[in-house]
Amino acid sequence: MAERVASSAFDPRRTTLGRESEPWRWAARLLAISVLIPLAVILGSWLYFDPQVWSHLGGTVLPGLLVNTGWLIFGVATGSLLLGVPLAWLTVMCDFPGRRILDWALMLPFALPAYVLAFVFVGVSDFAGPLQSGLRELFGLPPAWSFEVRNTFGVITVMTLVLYPYVYMLARVSFLGQGRTAYEAGRSLGLGPWAAFFRVSLPMARPGIIAGLSLALMEALADFGAVAVFNYDTFTTAIYKAWFGFFDLHSAAQLASILLTIVLVALVIERRFRERARFTASGSGGPQRRMRLLGGRALAASLFAWSVFLLAFVLPVIQLLIWAQDSLSDLDRRYIDLLQHTLALGALAALSTVAAAFVLAFTQRYHGDYSTGLSVRIGTLGYALPGSVLAVGVMLSLTWFDNRLADAVEWLTGRDIGLLLSGTLVALLMAYFARFLAVAYGPVDSSLERIRPSLRDAARSLGAGQWETVWRIYLPMLRPGLLTAGLLVLVDVMKEMPATLLLRPFGWDTLAVRIYELTSEGEWERAALPAVALLVVGLLPVILLVRRSAR
Amino acid sequence: MLRFLKPAVAGWILLLPLAASSSEVVVYSARNEQLIKPLFDRYTEQTGVTVRYITDKAGPLLQRLEAEGRRTPADMLITVDAGNLWHAAEGGVLAEVSSPILEANVPANLRDPKGRWFGLSERARTLVYSTDRVQPQDLSTYEDLADPKWRGRLCLRTSKKVYNQSLVATLIARLGEQRAEQIVRGWVENLAAAPFSNDTKAMQAVAAGQCDVTIVNTYYFGRLQKKEPDINLALFWPNQDSSGVHINVSGAGVTRYAKHPEAAQALLEWLTSEAAQADFAGLNMEYPVNPKVMPDATVSAWGQFNADTLNVNEAGRLQSAAIRLMDRAGYR
């Protein structure tokens, strides 16, 4: 869409802004390159092709896990749309009992790592768990009476409960941004409430909803932790099998790059569809008055929202707290370090990633040429890879660079300076950046898309310079989007495990590392303590930022 | 914000010159922090040598060692499972060490024949059964669990866990691939529930009555027993008249490009010594490799058993064959 604006022949901006565009484009290209390098390392694996592993996987497990992956994607997509969009609509546009709390409370499940919810879910509800044992006892059922929860349905339920907040948060920002004006206009033109929702509000919020949905699906595709708890085989299972089982990183990387291609194609198709329509809002901010729901409708809305919150957050947290109580003695002074590291990494990564996402989105929209479109697509691919594969890509490219640099210095001076970047915070931040740029880009871009380009022209024609326009028009108008992006990255980084494990400097343990240490030897219940700590740290920014971004 | 930025930046600057001081050892460990840190702390207290470490899964750590090449800061690699140790040795990241102390402390079947790695603790993978529904005389061997009499009564952990891969690898080594595949297929037929994600879950399923017998590492049993002393489960030592109980190790080696090879070897020797072994194994209720050291009281109470004397190296060599076999047999 942006390309179209920039290339229209009569566009007067071309001449005046041509010079301004180049620095933006270069910045976008550089950002994309920093993500491309680790991806290229992974794509480079195709140079070493081992047909043995492939024919083995293809002949045994691959068909089944492709079917599983398909179900997972279908289920999570349906589930998170059915939860995320209506909840966002209800909390933004309507008023019902509990709305003020639910407005932000419905984001909280996002602070729970998927593998933690998976473990709690399986622990509570499988054959040996308190739920089924309780039912057997309560109703005097035979001791063998049971129902299976470690199946497709269970995985989809858990993933949906953890991932719907992506859709909820981004849809919420969209609904907040469009205000009620559009919906009211639809109503006054004779549309019923449902028709106005489906034909006006929903299409206008589509960029946000799609951005949220694609984040949720990419995370579901790349997830390993939660599916491992269910022993549910998906595409990532094959990746891990190739790597940890056959010690064949090349085949693992090849499988991962197939995953990457699928995501790339899906994103391109989505963009094609989206280009048909153009969505901009009046930019009038939040709704002036909410629709007050009454009687049965209020009850239904309230019941729906509260039960999602209860299932996705309250009940699992209660279970975690019960487990954490048993291991309170683990709580020592080192937790202060763990907290500080977790927060520092999250904050640094959030700032750098959101800034980069803004540059990418802004360039794409106002200074975009062909290369910018490409930069955006490359820059936002990292999220589709399993975290550990991307982490290895970053690690391999950095050590390669460090070794060549040290070789050169050694050749010149005869001194070995060792590895410069590997094992420093820079390495870790680069991995976070490559992985989470997509997460930040979604909300920033979708809120940018709803600002009319004419606003910018107006500001410029009134004499505001380039930076002034960005500073005084865009940043304030984008605030909900930027805050959402920052929040998503912050919480995602705090939950992140594989890159943190592989690339952290000595001593930089985080809460997620602590969880790993305990869970990797099966001490899940003891891991409840760091999980609760992670939750508390994750909640603070959620609550702070949400309250600020609400109005 | 500044409060967090400062330590962050300071940390980076501190870490930039990786110039390591002489009285330290840098360890990459796939064994959990809580199982190694107490020992490292004691070592530092006794010798003044600092031990810096980083923990991760074996796969990524190995990859990192290989990528860093001769400039790696790591002096020692600690990992669990023979398969991982075997791959590390094959990948050329470990140095050959010959030390009379290590050779005396670690039995020959629990170390690399070329001295590239040495076992530090022994883990027995054995049977756990329901005392309510199974008589111990009904149990005999791993192979016997494939018998139709166990139809619908067996629970297993997932084949993705390396412990099961090593177990099946030793079946292949002893009985050949064909017979091993028959056994694994029999196990799969007998399963009462889809394979579990961990040993504890499998034992809880036995305790709750979903199935009657499972295969686990003894320390998981110890942990569960500690939490629920009256649990209706017991250990059984299989294959006592034939190959013995399947044994795996956690172990360590000095890296090929260690910056402090002597210090690393000294730490390794200390870890296998009588002074350290009781703790190294005891922290996780495993068995010490050093035959002069007794396991801790809980572990000793489980009784003596004949262990498989096959060199654990074999399990590493046959690991990928084992995974292939389990995939073919439909063991998830």
mmCIF file with all atom_site columns, C-alpha atoms in Angstrom, chain A residues 196-312:
data_model
loop_
_atom_site.group_PDB
_atom_site.id
_atom_site.type_symbol
_atom_site.label_atom_id
_atom_site.label_alt_id
_atom_site.label_comp_id
_atom_site.label_asym_id
_atom_site.label_entity_id
_atom_site.label_seq_id
_atom_site.pdbx_PDB_ins_code
_atom_site.Cartn_x
_atom_site.Cartn_y
_atom_site.Cartn_z
_atom_site.occupancy
_atom_site.B_iso_or_equiv
_atom_site.pdbx_formal_charge
_atom_site.auth_seq_id
_atom_site.auth_comp_id
_atom_site.auth_asym_id
_atom_site.auth_atom_id
_atom_site.pdbx_PDB_model_num
ATOM 1   C CA . ALA A 1 196 ? -22.350 -2.544  12.040 1.00 0.00 ? 196 ALA A CA 1
ATOM 2   C CA . PHE A 1 197 ? -19.855 -4.653  13.962 1.00 0.00 ? 197 PHE A CA 1
ATOM 3   C CA . PHE A 1 198 ? -19.198 -7.093  11.122 1.00 0.00 ? 198 PHE A CA 1
ATOM 4   C CA . ARG A 1 199 ? -19.256 -4.610  8.247  1.00 0.00 ? 199 ARG A CA 1
ATOM 5   C CA . VAL A 1 200 ? -17.655 -1.541  9.802  1.00 0.00 ? 200 VAL A CA 1
ATOM 6   C CA . SER A 1 201 ? -15.787 -2.085  13.061 1.00 0.00 ? 201 SER A CA 1
ATOM 7   C CA . LEU A 1 202 ? -14.342 -5.498  12.330 1.00 0.00 ? 202 LEU A CA 1
ATOM 8   C CA . PRO A 1 203 ? -12.907 -4.679  8.883  1.00 0.00 ? 203 PRO A CA 1
ATOM 9   C CA . MET A 1 204 ? -11.394 -1.504  10.293 1.00 0.00 ? 204 MET A CA 1
ATOM 10  C CA . ALA A 1 205 ? -9.747  -3.438  13.096 1.00 0.00 ? 205 ALA A CA 1
ATOM 11  C CA . ARG A 1 206 ? -8.530  -6.119  10.726 1.00 0.00 ? 206 ARG A CA 1
ATOM 12  C CA . PRO A 1 207 ? -4.878  -5.047  10.530 1.00 0.00 ? 207 PRO A CA 1
ATOM 13  C CA . GLY A 1 208 ? -4.614  -5.240  14.303 1.00 0.00 ? 208 GLY A CA 1
ATOM 14  C CA . ILE A 1 209 ? -6.477  -8.511  14.582 1.00 0.00 ? 209 ILE A CA 1
ATOM 15  C CA . ILE A 1 210 ? -4.410  -10.119 11.840 1.00 0.00 ? 210 ILE A CA 1
ATOM 16  C CA . ALA A 1 211 ? -1.201  -8.845  13.397 1.00 0.00 ? 211 ALA A CA 1
ATOM 17  C CA . GLY A 1 212 ? -2.217  -10.377 16.717 1.00 0.00 ? 212 GLY A CA 1
ATOM 18  C CA . LEU A 1 213 ? -3.324  -13.599 15.124 1.00 0.00 ? 213 LEU A CA 1
ATOM 19  C CA . SER A 1 214 ? -0.125  -14.043 13.177 1.00 0.00 ? 214 SER A CA 1
ATOM 20  C CA . LEU A 1 215 ? 1.908   -13.545 16.357 1.00 0.00 ? 215 LEU A CA 1
ATOM 21  C CA . ALA A 1 216 ? -0.194  -16.139 18.130 1.00 0.00 ? 216 ALA A CA 1
ATOM 22  C CA . LEU A 1 217 ? 0.160   -18.612 15.277 1.00 0.00 ? 217 LEU A CA 1
ATOM 23  C CA . MET A 1 218 ? 3.885   -18.067 14.854 1.00 0.00 ? 218 MET A CA 1
ATOM 24  C CA . GLU A 1 219 ? 4.345   -18.712 18.545 1.00 0.00 ? 219 GLU A CA 1
ATOM 25  C CA . ALA A 1 220 ? 2.194   -21.837 18.352 1.00 0.00 ? 220 ALA A CA 1
ATOM 26  C CA . LEU A 1 221 ? 4.232   -23.066 15.378 1.00 0.00 ? 221 LEU A CA 1
ATOM 27  C CA . ALA A 1 222 ? 7.546   -22.443 17.102 1.00 0.00 ? 222 ALA A CA 1
ATOM 28  C CA . ASP A 1 223 ? 6.518   -23.737 20.507 1.00 0.00 ? 223 ASP A CA 1
ATOM 29  C CA . PHE A 1 224 ? 8.370   -26.669 21.909 1.00 0.00 ? 224 PHE A CA 1
ATOM 30  C CA . GLY A 1 225 ? 7.879   -26.446 25.669 1.00 0.00 ? 225 GLY A CA 1
ATOM 31  C CA . ALA A 1 226 ? 4.115   -26.734 25.886 1.00 0.00 ? 226 ALA A CA 1
ATOM 32  C CA . VAL A 1 227 ? 3.763   -29.450 23.265 1.00 0.00 ? 227 VAL A CA 1
ATOM 33  C CA . ALA A 1 228 ? 6.516   -31.403 25.006 1.00 0.00 ? 228 ALA A CA 1
ATOM 34  C CA . VAL A 1 229 ? 4.504   -31.437 28.230 1.00 0.00 ? 229 VAL A CA 1
ATOM 35  C CA . PHE A 1 230 ? 1.639   -33.021 26.290 1.00 0.00 ? 230 PHE A CA 1
ATOM 36  C CA . ASN A 1 231 ? 4.052   -35.207 24.332 1.00 0.00 ? 231 ASN A CA 1
ATOM 37  C CA . TYR A 1 232 ? 2.165   -33.883 21.311 1.00 0.00 ? 232 TYR A CA 1
ATOM 38  C CA . ASP A 1 233 ? 4.337   -34.123 18.204 1.00 0.00 ? 233 ASP A CA 1
ATOM 39  C CA . THR A 1 234 ? 4.399   -31.074 15.952 1.00 0.00 ? 234 THR A CA 1
ATOM 40  C CA . PHE A 1 235 ? 6.818   -29.807 13.351 1.00 0.00 ? 235 PHE A CA 1
ATOM 41  C CA . THR A 1 236 ? 9.163   -28.517 16.059 1.00 0.00 ? 236 THR A CA 1
ATOM 42  C CA . THR A 1 237 ? 9.364   -32.055 17.408 1.00 0.00 ? 237 THR A CA 1
ATOM 43  C CA . ALA A 1 238 ? 11.008  -33.122 14.163 1.00 0.00 ? 238 ALA A CA 1
ATOM 44  C CA . ILE A 1 239 ? 13.424  -30.203 14.418 1.00 0.00 ? 239 ILE A CA 1
ATOM 45  C CA . TYR A 1 240 ? 14.414  -31.176 17.935 1.00 0.00 ? 240 TYR A CA 1
ATOM 46  C CA . LYS A 1 241 ? 14.638  -34.835 17.018 1.00 0.00 ? 241 LYS A CA 1
ATOM 47  C CA . ALA A 1 242 ? 17.032  -34.068 14.193 1.00 0.00 ? 242 ALA A CA 1
ATOM 48  C CA . TRP A 1 243 ? 19.145  -31.877 16.425 1.00 0.00 ? 243 TRP A CA 1
ATOM 49  C CA . PHE A 1 244 ? 19.149  -33.470 19.874 1.00 0.00 ? 244 PHE A CA 1
ATOM 50  C CA . GLY A 1 245 ? 18.521  -37.033 18.761 1.00 0.00 ? 245 GLY A CA 1
ATOM 51  C CA . PHE A 1 246 ? 20.600  -37.353 15.616 1.00 0.00 ? 246 PHE A CA 1
ATOM 52  C CA . PHE A 1 247 ? 22.938  -34.459 16.496 1.00 0.00 ? 247 PHE A CA 1
ATOM 53  C CA . ASP A 1 248 ? 22.346  -33.238 12.986 1.00 0.00 ? 248 ASP A CA 1
ATOM 54  C CA . LEU A 1 249 ? 21.997  -29.484 13.204 1.00 0.00 ? 249 LEU A CA 1
ATOM 55  C CA . HIS A 1 250 ? 21.937  -29.207 9.424  1.00 0.00 ? 250 HIS A CA 1
ATOM 56  C CA . SER A 1 251 ? 18.783  -31.253 9.044  1.00 0.00 ? 251 SER A CA 1
ATOM 57  C CA . ALA A 1 252 ? 17.260  -29.439 12.010 1.00 0.00 ? 252 ALA A CA 1
ATOM 58  C CA . ALA A 1 253 ? 18.008  -26.112 10.371 1.00 0.00 ? 253 ALA A CA 1
ATOM 59  C CA . GLN A 1 254 ? 16.610  -27.323 7.068  1.00 0.00 ? 254 GLN A CA 1
ATOM 60  C CA . LEU A 1 255 ? 13.367  -28.325 8.744  1.00 0.00 ? 255 LEU A CA 1
ATOM 61  C CA . ALA A 1 256 ? 13.282  -24.951 10.486 1.00 0.00 ? 256 ALA A CA 1
ATOM 62  C CA . SER A 1 257 ? 13.759  -23.134 7.213  1.00 0.00 ? 257 SER A CA 1
ATOM 63  C CA . ILE A 1 258 ? 10.741  -24.951 5.799  1.00 0.00 ? 258 ILE A CA 1
ATOM 64  C CA . LEU A 1 259 ? 8.755   -23.621 8.711  1.00 0.00 ? 259 LEU A CA 1
ATOM 65  C CA . LEU A 1 260 ? 10.093  -20.200 7.876  1.00 0.00 ? 260 LEU A CA 1
ATOM 66  C CA . THR A 1 261 ? 9.039   -20.477 4.244  1.00 0.00 ? 261 THR A CA 1
ATOM 67  C CA . ILE A 1 262 ? 5.503   -21.481 5.166  1.00 0.00 ? 262 ILE A CA 1
ATOM 68  C CA . VAL A 1 263 ? 5.193   -18.448 7.429  1.00 0.00 ? 263 VAL A CA 1
ATOM 69  C CA . LEU A 1 264 ? 6.671   -16.152 4.793  1.00 0.00 ? 264 LEU A CA 1
ATOM 70  C CA . VAL A 1 265 ? 4.189   -17.334 2.181  1.00 0.00 ? 265 VAL A CA 1
ATOM 71  C CA . ALA A 1 266 ? 1.285   -16.923 4.596  1.00 0.00 ? 266 ALA A CA 1
ATOM 72  C CA . LEU A 1 267 ? 2.366   -13.390 5.435  1.00 0.00 ? 267 LEU A CA 1
ATOM 73  C CA . VAL A 1 268 ? 2.736   -12.422 1.788  1.00 0.00 ? 268 VAL A CA 1
ATOM 74  C CA . ILE A 1 269 ? -0.718  -13.756 0.981  1.00 0.00 ? 269 ILE A CA 1
ATOM 75  C CA . GLU A 1 270 ? -2.217  -11.921 3.922  1.00 0.00 ? 270 GLU A CA 1
ATOM 76  C CA . ARG A 1 271 ? -0.604  -8.670  2.799  1.00 0.00 ? 271 ARG A CA 1
ATOM 77  C CA . ARG A 1 272 ? -1.946  -9.124  -0.729 1.00 0.00 ? 272 ARG A CA 1
ATOM 78  C CA . PHE A 1 273 ? -5.453  -9.465  0.641  1.00 0.00 ? 273 PHE A CA 1
ATOM 79  C CA . ARG A 1 274 ? -5.058  -6.520  2.930  1.00 0.00 ? 274 ARG A CA 1
ATOM 80  C CA . GLU A 1 275 ? -3.844  -4.260  0.165  1.00 0.00 ? 275 GLU A CA 1
ATOM 81  C CA . ARG A 1 276 ? -7.280  -4.349  -1.407 1.00 0.00 ? 276 ARG A CA 1
ATOM 82  C CA . ALA A 1 277 ? -8.711  -2.271  1.363  1.00 0.00 ? 277 ALA A CA 1
ATOM 83  C CA . ARG A 1 278 ? -7.535  0.824   3.104  1.00 0.00 ? 278 ARG A CA 1
ATOM 84  C CA . PHE A 1 279 ? -8.333  1.520   6.707  1.00 0.00 ? 279 PHE A CA 1
ATOM 85  C CA . THR A 1 280 ? -7.851  4.811   8.388  1.00 0.00 ? 280 THR A CA 1
ATOM 86  C CA . ALA A 1 281 ? -9.652  6.154   11.383 1.00 0.00 ? 281 ALA A CA 1
ATOM 87  C CA . SER A 1 282 ? -10.612 9.629   12.330 1.00 0.00 ? 282 SER A CA 1
ATOM 88  C CA . GLY A 1 283 ? -8.010  9.315   15.050 1.00 0.00 ? 283 GLY A CA 1
ATOM 89  C CA . SER A 1 284 ? -10.406 10.729  17.569 1.00 0.00 ? 284 SER A CA 1
ATOM 90  C CA . GLY A 1 285 ? -9.184  8.451   20.329 1.00 0.00 ? 285 GLY A CA 1
ATOM 91  C CA . GLY A 1 286 ? -11.298 6.360   22.653 1.00 0.00 ? 286 GLY A CA 1
ATOM 92  C CA . PRO A 1 287 ? -15.062 6.235   22.714 1.00 0.00 ? 287 PRO A CA 1
ATOM 93  C CA . GLN A 1 288 ? -16.855 9.019   24.494 1.00 0.00 ? 288 GLN A CA 1
ATOM 94  C CA . ARG A 1 289 ? -19.599 6.827   25.869 1.00 0.00 ? 289 ARG A CA 1
ATOM 95  C CA . ARG A 1 290 ? -19.783 3.094   26.036 1.00 0.00 ? 290 ARG A CA 1
ATOM 96  C CA . MET A 1 291 ? -22.856 1.099   25.165 1.00 0.00 ? 291 MET A CA 1
ATOM 97  C CA . ARG A 1 292 ? -24.317 0.032   28.452 1.00 0.00 ? 292 ARG A CA 1
ATOM 98  C CA . LEU A 1 293 ? -25.338 -3.602  28.373 1.00 0.00 ? 293 LEU A CA 1
ATOM 99  C CA . LEU A 1 294 ? -28.341 -4.507  30.453 1.00 0.00 ? 294 LEU A CA 1
ATOM 100 C CA . GLY A 1 295 ? -29.956 -7.582  31.919 1.00 0.00 ? 295 GLY A CA 1
ATOM 101 C CA . GLY A 1 296 ? -29.210 -10.853 30.179 1.00 0.00 ? 296 GLY A CA 1
ATOM 102 C CA . ARG A 1 297 ? -26.689 -9.303  27.848 1.00 0.00 ? 297 ARG A CA 1
ATOM 103 C CA . ALA A 1 298 ? -24.693 -7.795  30.663 1.00 0.00 ? 298 ALA A CA 1
ATOM 104 C CA . LEU A 1 299 ? -24.770 -11.119 32.470 1.00 0.00 ? 299 LEU A CA 1
ATOM 105 C CA . ALA A 1 300 ? -23.667 -13.049 29.403 1.00 0.00 ? 300 ALA A CA 1
ATOM 106 C CA . ALA A 1 301 ? -20.829 -10.620 28.650 1.00 0.00 ? 301 ALA A CA 1
ATOM 107 C CA . SER A 1 302 ? -19.704 -10.665 32.243 1.00 0.00 ? 302 SER A CA 1
ATOM 108 C CA . LEU A 1 303 ? -19.880 -14.420 32.519 1.00 0.00 ? 303 LEU A CA 1
ATOM 109 C CA . PHE A 1 304 ? -17.952 -14.951 29.297 1.00 0.00 ? 304 PHE A CA 1
ATOM 110 C CA . ALA A 1 305 ? -15.150 -12.559 30.205 1.00 0.00 ? 305 ALA A CA 1
ATOM 111 C CA . TRP A 1 306 ? -14.813 -13.690 33.795 1.00 0.00 ? 306 TRP A CA 1
ATOM 112 C CA . SER A 1 307 ? -14.708 -17.362 32.895 1.00 0.00 ? 307 SER A CA 1
ATOM 113 C CA . VAL A 1 308 ? -11.913 -16.788 30.378 1.00 0.00 ? 308 VAL A CA 1
ATOM 114 C CA . PHE A 1 309 ? -9.972  -14.879 33.014 1.00 0.00 ? 309 PHE A CA 1
ATOM 115 C CA . LEU A 1 310 ? -10.659 -17.547 35.596 1.00 0.00 ? 310 LEU A CA 1
ATOM 116 C CA . LEU A 1 311 ? -9.551  -20.447 33.398 1.00 0.00 ? 311 LEU A CA 1
ATOM 117 C CA . ALA A 1 312 ? -6.561  -18.782 31.803 1.00 0.00 ? 312 ALA A CA 1
#
